[in-house]
PDB file of C-alpha atoms and ligand atoms in Angstrom:
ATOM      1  CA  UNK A  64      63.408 -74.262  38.365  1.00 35.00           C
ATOM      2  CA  UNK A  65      62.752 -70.489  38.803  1.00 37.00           C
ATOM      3  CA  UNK A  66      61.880 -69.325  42.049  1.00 38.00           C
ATOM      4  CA  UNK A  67      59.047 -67.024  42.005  1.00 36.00           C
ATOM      5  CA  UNK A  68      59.159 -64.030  43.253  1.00 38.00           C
ATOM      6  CA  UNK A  69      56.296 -61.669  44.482  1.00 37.00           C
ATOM      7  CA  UNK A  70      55.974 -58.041  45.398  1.00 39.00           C
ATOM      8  CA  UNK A  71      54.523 -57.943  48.522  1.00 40.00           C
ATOM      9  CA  UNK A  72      51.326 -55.546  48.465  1.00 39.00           C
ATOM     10  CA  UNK A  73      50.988 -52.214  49.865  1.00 41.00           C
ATOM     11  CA  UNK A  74      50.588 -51.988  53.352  1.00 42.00           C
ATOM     12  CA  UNK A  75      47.452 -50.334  53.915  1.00 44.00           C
ATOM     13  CA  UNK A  76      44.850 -49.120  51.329  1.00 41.00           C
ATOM     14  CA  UNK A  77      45.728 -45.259  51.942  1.00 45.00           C
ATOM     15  CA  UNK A  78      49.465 -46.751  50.646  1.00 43.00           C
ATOM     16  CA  UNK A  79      48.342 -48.611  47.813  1.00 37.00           C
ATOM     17  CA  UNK A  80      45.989 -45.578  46.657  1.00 42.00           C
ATOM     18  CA  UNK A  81      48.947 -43.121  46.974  1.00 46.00           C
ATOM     19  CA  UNK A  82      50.942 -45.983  44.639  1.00 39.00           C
ATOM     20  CA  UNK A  83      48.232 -46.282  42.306  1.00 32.00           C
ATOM     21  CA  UNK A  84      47.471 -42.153  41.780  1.00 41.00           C
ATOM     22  CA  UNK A  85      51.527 -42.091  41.259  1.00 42.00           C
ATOM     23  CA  UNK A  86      51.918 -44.648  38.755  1.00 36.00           C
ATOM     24  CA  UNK A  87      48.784 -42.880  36.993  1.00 36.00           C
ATOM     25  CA  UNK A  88      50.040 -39.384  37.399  1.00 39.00           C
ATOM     26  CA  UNK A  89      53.582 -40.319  35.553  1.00 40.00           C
ATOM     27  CA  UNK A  90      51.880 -42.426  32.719  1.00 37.00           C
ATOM     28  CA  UNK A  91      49.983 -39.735  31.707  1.00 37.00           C
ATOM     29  CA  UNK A  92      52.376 -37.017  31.856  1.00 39.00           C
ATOM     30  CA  UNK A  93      55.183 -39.344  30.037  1.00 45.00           C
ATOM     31  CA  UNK A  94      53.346 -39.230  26.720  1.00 42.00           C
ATOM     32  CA  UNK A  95      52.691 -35.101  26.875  1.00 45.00           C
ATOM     33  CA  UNK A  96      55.791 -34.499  28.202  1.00 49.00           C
ATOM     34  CA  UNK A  97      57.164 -36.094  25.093  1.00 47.00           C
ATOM     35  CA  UNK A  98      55.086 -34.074  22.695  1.00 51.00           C
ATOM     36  CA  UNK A  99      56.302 -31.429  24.934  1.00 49.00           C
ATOM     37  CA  UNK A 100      59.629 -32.091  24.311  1.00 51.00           C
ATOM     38  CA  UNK A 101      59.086 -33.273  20.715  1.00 57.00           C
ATOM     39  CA  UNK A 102      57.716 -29.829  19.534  1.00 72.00           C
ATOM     40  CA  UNK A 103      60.125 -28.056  21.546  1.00 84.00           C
ATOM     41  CA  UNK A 104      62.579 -26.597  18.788  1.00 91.00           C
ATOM     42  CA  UNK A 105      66.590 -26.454  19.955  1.00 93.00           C
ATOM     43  CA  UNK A 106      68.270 -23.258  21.394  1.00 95.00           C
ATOM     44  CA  UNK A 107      70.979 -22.337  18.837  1.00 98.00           C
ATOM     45  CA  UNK A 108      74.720 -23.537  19.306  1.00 98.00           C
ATOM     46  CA  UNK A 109      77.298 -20.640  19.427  1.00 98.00           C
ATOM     47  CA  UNK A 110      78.736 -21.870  16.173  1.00 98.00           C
ATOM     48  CA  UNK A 111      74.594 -21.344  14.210  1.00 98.00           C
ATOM     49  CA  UNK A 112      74.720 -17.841  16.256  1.00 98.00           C
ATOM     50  CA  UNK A 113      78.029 -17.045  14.828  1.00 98.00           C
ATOM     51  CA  UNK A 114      76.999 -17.898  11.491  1.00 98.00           C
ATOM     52  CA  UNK A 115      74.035 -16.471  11.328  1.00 98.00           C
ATOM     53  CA  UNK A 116      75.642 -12.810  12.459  1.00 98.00           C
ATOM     54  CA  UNK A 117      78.454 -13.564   9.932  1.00 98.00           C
ATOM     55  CA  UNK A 118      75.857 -13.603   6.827  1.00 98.00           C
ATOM     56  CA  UNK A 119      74.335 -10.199   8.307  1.00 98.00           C
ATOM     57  CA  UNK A 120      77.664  -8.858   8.701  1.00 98.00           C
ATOM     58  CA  UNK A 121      78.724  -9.388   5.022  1.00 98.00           C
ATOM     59  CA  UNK A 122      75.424  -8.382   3.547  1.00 98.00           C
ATOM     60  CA  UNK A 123      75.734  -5.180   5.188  1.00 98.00           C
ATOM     61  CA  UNK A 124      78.635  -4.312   7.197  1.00 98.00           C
ATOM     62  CA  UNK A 125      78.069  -1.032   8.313  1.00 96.00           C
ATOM     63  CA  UNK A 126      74.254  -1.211   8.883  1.00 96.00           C
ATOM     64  CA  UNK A 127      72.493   2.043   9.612  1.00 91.00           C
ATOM     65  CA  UNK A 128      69.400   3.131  11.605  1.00 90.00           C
ATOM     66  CA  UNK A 129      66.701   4.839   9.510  1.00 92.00           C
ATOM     67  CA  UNK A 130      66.186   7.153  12.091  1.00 96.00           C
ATOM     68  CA  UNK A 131      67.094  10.436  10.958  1.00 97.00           C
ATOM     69  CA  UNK A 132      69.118  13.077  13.346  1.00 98.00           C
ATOM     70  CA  UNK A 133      72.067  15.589  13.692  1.00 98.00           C
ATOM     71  CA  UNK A 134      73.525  15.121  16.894  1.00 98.00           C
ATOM     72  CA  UNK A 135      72.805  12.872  20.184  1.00 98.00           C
ATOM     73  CA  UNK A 136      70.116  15.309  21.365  1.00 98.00           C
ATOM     74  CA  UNK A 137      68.481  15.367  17.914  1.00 98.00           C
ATOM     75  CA  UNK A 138      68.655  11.421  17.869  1.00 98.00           C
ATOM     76  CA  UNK A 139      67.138  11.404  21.769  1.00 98.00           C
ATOM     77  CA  UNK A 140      64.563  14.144  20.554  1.00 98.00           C
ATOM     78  CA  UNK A 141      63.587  11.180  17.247  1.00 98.00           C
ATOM     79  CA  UNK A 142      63.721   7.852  19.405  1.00 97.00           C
ATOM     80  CA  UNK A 143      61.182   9.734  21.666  1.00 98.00           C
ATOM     81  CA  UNK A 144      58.666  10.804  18.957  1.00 98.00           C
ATOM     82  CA  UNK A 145      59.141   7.408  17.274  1.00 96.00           C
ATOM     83  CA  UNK A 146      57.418   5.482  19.873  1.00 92.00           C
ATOM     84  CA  UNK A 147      54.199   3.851  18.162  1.00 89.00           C
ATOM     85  CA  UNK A 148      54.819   5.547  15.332  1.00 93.00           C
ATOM     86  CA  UNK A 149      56.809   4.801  12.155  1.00 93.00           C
ATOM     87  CA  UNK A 150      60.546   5.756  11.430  1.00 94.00           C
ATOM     88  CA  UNK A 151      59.247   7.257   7.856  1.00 95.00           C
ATOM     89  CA  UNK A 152      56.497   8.935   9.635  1.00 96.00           C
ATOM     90  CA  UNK A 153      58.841  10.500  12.317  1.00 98.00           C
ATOM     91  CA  UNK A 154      61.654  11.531   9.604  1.00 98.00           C
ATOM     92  CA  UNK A 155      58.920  13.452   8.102  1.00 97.00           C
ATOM     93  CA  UNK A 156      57.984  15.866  10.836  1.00 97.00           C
ATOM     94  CA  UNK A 157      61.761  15.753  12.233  1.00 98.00           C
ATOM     95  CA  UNK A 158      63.319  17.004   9.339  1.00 98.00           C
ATOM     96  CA  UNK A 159      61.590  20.613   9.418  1.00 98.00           C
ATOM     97  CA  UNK A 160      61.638  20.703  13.109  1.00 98.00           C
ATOM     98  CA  UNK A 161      65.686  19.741  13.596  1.00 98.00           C
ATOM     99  CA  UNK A 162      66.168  22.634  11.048  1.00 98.00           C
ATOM    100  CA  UNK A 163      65.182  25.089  13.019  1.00 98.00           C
ATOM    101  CA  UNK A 164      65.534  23.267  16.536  1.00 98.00           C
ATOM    102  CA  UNK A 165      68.819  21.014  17.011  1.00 98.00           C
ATOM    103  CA  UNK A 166      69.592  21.938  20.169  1.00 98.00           C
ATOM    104  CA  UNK A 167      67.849  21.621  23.766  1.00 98.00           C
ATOM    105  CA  UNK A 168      67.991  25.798  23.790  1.00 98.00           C
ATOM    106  CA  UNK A 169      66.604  25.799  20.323  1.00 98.00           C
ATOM    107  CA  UNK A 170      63.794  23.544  21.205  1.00 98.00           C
ATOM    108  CA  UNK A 171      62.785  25.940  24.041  1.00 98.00           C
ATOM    109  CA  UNK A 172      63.193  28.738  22.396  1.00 98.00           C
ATOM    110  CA  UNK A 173      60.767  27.427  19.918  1.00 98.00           C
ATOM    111  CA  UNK A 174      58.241  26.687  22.303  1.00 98.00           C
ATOM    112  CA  UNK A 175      55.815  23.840  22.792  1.00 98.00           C
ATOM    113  CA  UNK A 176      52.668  25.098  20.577  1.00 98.00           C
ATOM    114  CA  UNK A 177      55.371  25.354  17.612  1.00 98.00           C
ATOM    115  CA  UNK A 178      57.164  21.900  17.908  1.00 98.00           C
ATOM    116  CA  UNK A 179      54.026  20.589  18.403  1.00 98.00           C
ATOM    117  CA  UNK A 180      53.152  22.056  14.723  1.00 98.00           C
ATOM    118  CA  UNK A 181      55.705  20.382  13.522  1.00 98.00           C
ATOM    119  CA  UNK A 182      55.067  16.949  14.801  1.00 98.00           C
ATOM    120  CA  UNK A 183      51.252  16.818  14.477  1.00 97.00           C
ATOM    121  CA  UNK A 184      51.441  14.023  11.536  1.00 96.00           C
ATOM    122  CA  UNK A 185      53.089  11.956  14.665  1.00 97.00           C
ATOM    123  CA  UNK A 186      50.348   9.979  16.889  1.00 93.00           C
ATOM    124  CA  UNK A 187      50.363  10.803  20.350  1.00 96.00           C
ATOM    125  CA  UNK A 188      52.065  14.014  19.782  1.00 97.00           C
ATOM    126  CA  UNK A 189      50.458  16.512  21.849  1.00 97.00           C
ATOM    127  CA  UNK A 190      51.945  14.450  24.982  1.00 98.00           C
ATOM    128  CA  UNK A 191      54.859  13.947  23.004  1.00 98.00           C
ATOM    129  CA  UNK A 192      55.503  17.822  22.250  1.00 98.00           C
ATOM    130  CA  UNK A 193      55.071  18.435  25.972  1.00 98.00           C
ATOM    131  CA  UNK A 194      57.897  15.555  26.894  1.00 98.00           C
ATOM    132  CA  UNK A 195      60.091  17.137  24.017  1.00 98.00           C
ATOM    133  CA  UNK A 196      59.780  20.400  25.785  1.00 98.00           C
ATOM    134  CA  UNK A 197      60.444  18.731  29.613  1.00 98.00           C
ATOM    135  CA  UNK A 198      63.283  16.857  28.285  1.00 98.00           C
ATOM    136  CA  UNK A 199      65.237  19.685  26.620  1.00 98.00           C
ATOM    137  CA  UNK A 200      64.213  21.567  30.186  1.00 98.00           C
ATOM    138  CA  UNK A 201      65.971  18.572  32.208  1.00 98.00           C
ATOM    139  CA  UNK A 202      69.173  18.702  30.226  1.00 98.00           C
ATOM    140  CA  UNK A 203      69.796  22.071  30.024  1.00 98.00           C
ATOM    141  CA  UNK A 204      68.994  22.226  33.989  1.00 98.00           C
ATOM    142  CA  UNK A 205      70.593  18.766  35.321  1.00 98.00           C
ATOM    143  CA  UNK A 206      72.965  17.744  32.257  1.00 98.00           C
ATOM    144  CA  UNK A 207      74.328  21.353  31.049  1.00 98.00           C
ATOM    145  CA  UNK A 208      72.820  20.806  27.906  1.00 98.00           C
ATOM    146  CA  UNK A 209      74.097  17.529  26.671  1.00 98.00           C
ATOM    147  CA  UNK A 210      72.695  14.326  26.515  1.00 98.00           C
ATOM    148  CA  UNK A 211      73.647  12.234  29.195  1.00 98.00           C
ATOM    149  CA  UNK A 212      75.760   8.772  28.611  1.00 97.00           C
ATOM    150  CA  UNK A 213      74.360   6.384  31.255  1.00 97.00           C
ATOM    151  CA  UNK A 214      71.650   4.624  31.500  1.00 97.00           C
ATOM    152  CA  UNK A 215      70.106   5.363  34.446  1.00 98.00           C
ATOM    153  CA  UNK A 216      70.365   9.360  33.505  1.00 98.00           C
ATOM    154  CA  UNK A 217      68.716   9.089  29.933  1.00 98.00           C
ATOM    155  CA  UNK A 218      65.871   6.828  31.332  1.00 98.00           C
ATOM    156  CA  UNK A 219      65.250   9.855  33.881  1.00 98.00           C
ATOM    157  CA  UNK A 220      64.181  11.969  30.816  1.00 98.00           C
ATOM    158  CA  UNK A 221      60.802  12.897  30.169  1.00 98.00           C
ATOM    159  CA  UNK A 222      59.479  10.259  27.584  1.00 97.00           C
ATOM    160  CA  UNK A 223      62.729   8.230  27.275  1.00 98.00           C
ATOM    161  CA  UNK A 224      62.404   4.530  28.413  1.00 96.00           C
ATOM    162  CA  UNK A 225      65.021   1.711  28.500  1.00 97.00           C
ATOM    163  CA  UNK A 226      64.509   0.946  24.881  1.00 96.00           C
ATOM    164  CA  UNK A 227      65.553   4.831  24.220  1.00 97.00           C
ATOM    165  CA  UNK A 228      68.308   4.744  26.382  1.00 98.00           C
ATOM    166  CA  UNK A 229      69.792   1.149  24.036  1.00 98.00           C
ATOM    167  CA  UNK A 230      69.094   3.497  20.967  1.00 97.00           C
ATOM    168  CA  UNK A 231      71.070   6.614  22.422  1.00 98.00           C
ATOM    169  CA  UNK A 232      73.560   4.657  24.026  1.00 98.00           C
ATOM    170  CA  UNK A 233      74.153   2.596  20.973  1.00 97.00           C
ATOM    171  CA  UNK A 234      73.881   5.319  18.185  1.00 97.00           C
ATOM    172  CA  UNK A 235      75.242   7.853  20.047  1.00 97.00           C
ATOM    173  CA  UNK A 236      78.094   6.176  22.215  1.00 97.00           C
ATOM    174  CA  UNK A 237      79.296   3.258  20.192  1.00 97.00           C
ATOM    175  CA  UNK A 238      77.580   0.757  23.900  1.00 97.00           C
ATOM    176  CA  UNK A 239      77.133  -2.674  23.289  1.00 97.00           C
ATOM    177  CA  UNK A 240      73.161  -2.220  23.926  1.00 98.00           C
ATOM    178  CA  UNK A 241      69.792  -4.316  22.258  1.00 98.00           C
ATOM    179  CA  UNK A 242      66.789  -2.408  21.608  1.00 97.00           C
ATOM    180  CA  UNK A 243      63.960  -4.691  20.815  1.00 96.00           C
ATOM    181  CA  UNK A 244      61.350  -2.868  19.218  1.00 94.00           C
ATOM    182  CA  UNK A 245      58.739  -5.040  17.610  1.00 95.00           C
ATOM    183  CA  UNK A 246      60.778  -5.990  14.638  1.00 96.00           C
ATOM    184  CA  UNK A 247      63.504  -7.394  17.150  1.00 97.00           C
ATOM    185  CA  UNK A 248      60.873  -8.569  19.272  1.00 98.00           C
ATOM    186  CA  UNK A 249      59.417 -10.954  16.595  1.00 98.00           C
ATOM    187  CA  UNK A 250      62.866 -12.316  15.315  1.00 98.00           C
ATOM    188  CA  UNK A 251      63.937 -13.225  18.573  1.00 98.00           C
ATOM    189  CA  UNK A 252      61.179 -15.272  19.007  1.00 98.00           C
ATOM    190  CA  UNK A 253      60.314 -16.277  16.031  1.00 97.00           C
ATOM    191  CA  UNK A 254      64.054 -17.772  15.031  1.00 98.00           C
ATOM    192  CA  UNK A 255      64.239 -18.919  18.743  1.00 98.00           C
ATOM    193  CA  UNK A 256      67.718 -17.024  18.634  1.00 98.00           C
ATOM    194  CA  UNK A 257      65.782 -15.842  22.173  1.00 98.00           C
ATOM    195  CA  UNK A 258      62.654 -16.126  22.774  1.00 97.00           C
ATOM    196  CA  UNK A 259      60.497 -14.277  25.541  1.00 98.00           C
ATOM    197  CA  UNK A 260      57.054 -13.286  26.575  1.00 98.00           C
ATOM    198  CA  UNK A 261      58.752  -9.378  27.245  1.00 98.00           C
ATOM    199  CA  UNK A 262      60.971  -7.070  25.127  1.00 97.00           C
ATOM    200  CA  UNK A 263      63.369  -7.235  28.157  1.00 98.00           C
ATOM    201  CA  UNK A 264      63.347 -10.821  28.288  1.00 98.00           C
ATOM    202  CA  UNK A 265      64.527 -11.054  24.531  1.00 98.00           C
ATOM    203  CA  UNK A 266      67.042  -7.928  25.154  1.00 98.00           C
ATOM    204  CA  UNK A 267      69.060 -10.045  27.810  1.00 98.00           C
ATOM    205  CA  UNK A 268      68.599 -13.401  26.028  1.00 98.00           C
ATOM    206  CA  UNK A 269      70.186 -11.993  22.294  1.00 98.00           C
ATOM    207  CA  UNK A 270      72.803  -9.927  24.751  1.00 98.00           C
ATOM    208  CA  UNK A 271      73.805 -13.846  25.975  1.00 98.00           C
ATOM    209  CA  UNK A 272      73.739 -15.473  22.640  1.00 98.00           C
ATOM    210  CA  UNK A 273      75.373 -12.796  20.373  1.00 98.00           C
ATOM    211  CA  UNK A 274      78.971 -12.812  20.351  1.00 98.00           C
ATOM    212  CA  UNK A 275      80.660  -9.471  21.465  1.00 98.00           C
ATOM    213  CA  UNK A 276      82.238  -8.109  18.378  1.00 98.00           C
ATOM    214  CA  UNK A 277      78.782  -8.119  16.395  1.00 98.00           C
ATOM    215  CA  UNK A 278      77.303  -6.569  19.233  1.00 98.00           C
ATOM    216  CA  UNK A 279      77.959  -2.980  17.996  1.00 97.00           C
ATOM    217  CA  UNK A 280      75.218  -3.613  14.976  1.00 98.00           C
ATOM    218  CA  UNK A 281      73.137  -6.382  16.096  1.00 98.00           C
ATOM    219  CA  UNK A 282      70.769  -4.450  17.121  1.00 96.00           C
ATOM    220  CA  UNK A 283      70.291  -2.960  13.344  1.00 97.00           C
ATOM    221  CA  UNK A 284      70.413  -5.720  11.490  1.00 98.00           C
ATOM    222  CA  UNK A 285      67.790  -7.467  13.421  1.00 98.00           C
ATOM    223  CA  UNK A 286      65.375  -4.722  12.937  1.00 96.00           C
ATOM    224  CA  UNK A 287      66.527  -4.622   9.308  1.00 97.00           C
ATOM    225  CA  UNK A 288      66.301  -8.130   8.938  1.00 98.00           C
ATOM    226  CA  UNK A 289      62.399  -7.922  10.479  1.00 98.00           C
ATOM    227  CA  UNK A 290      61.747  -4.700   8.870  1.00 96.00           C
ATOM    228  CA  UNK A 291      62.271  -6.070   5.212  1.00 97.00           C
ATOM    229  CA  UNK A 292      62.853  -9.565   5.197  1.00 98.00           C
ATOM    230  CA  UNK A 293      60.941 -11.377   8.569  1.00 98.00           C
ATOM    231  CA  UNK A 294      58.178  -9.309   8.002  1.00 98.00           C
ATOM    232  CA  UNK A 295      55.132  -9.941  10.355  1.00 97.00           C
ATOM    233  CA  UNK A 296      52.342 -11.473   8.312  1.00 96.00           C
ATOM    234  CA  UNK A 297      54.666 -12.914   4.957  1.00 96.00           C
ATOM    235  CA  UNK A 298      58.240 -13.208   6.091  1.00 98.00           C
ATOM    236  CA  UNK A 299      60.053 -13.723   2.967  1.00 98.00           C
ATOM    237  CA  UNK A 300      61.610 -16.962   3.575  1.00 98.00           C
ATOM    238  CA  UNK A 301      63.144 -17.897   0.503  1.00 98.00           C
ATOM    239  CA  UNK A 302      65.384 -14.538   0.590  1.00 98.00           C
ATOM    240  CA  UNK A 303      65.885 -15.031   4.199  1.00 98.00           C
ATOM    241  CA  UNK A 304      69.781 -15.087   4.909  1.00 98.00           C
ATOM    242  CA  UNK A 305      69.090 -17.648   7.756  1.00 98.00           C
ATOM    243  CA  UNK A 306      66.624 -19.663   6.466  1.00 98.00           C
ATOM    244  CA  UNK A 307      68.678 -23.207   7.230  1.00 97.00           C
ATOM    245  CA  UNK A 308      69.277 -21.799  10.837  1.00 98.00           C
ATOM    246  CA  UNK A 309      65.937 -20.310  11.766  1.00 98.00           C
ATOM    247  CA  UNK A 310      63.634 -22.848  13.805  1.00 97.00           C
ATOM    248  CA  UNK A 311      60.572 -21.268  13.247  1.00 97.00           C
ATOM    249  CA  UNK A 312      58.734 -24.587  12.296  1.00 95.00           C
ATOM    250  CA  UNK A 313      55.906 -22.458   9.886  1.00 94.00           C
ATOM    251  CA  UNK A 314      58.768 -20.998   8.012  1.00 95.00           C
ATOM    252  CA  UNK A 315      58.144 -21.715   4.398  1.00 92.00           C
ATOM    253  CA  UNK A 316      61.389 -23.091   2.961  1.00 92.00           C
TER     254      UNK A 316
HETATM  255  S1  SF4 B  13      63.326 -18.281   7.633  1.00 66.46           S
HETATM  256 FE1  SF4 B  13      61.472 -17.041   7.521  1.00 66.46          FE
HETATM  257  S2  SF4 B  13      60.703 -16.982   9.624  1.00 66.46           S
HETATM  258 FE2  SF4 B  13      62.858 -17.622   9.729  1.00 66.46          FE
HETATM  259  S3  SF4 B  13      64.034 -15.737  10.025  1.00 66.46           S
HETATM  260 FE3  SF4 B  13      63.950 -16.126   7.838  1.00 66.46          FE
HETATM  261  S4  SF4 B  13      62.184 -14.952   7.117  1.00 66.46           S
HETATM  262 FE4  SF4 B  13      61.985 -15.154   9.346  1.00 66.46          FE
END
């Protein structure tokens, strides 16, 4: 015969209640931690990553930025008026303006109530005229003229933040650097290639997932790729290059 065994009860009620509220508290998280867990799509292996930046790189292996400029300081002078604005909208303006203006001395001597002519189509551009005028000021007086290469220096400019300084330092000095603008921004998530709540957050997480030697042109063809394929309201799914690695679970293919 089978002995019977019994649990022997708690030992006081204050016990027993503290068992009870447990017992409850990890039923009803088991079935929501599941859905949790369940909706939860899977970070990317290194092999999907490497495959995904493999298609990019044979579609286009020299991808370019549609930002148009002359020289480092030119480029600085366009990432800066490009904030909240266009890269159409700002080649417009630029184009008359680096004519006569493509170098910090230039800029001066053209004065702010000029450039800021020229850039009027830009939004924001009063303030912007005044930082184009204070940055070409700050390298002429701290930099002798030239843009500076680190990080630190170019985020010290009037107007330039660290998404300008990834730009410059990429564009301009061949550096391993991810700008996320919004285009990036919404790839990163969306794909779940690296997802975050900040632009930073997504910079760091594609600079740990992308292998070094695409590094040079990630940054472009993500914007590319969210610019005319991922697009914000319709991404184009069933041209998407990715489409079997993306995780976004709305995509439509
Ligand atoms: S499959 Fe669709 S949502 Fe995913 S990256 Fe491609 S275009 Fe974007």
């Amino acid at each position: 015969m089978a002995k019977i065994t019994r649990k022997s009860p708690p030992k006081s009620r204050a016990t027993a209640r503290k068992a009870i509220k447990k017992s409850r508290g990890s039923a009803a998280a088991r079935p929501g931690q599941a859905q949790a867990a369940a909706k939860k799509p899977k970070p990317w292996t290194p092999a999907e990553v490497y495959e995904a930046f493999s298609r990019f790189r044979k579609a286009n292996p020299e991808p370019k930025g549609e930002l148009e400029h002359l020289n480092p300081y030119t480029l600085l002078v366009a990432v800066v008026l490009s904030a909240q604005a266009t890269d159409a909208g700002v080649n417009k303006a630029t184009r008359a303006l680096f004519a006569v203006a493509d170098t910090p001395q230039r800029m001066l001597a053209l004065g702010e109530e000029k450039v800021r002519d020229y850039i009027k189509t830009i939004g924001l551009y009063r303030n912007k005229a005044r930082n184009v005028i204070a940055l070409s000021e700050k390298l002429i007086a701290e930099f002798g003229g030239e843009v500076p290469k680190s990080r630190a220096e170019i985020e010290s400019l009037p107007g330039a933040g660290r998404k300008t300084a990834n730009v410059v330092l990429n564009m301009a000095f061949g550096e391993h650097t991810m700008a996320v603008d919004t285009h990036v921004f919404r790839v990163g998530n969306r794909t779940v290639l690296a997802p975050g709540t900040t632009p930073l957050e997504v910079e760091l997480g594609l600079e740990r997932v992308i292998p070094p030697e695409f590094m040079l042109h990630a940054h472009h063809w993500l914007i590319l790729h969210g610019r005319y394929t991922c697009l914000a309201r319709k991404p184009r799914c069933e041209v998407c290059l990715i489409n079997d690695l993306c995780r976004w679970p709305e995509k439509t293919v």
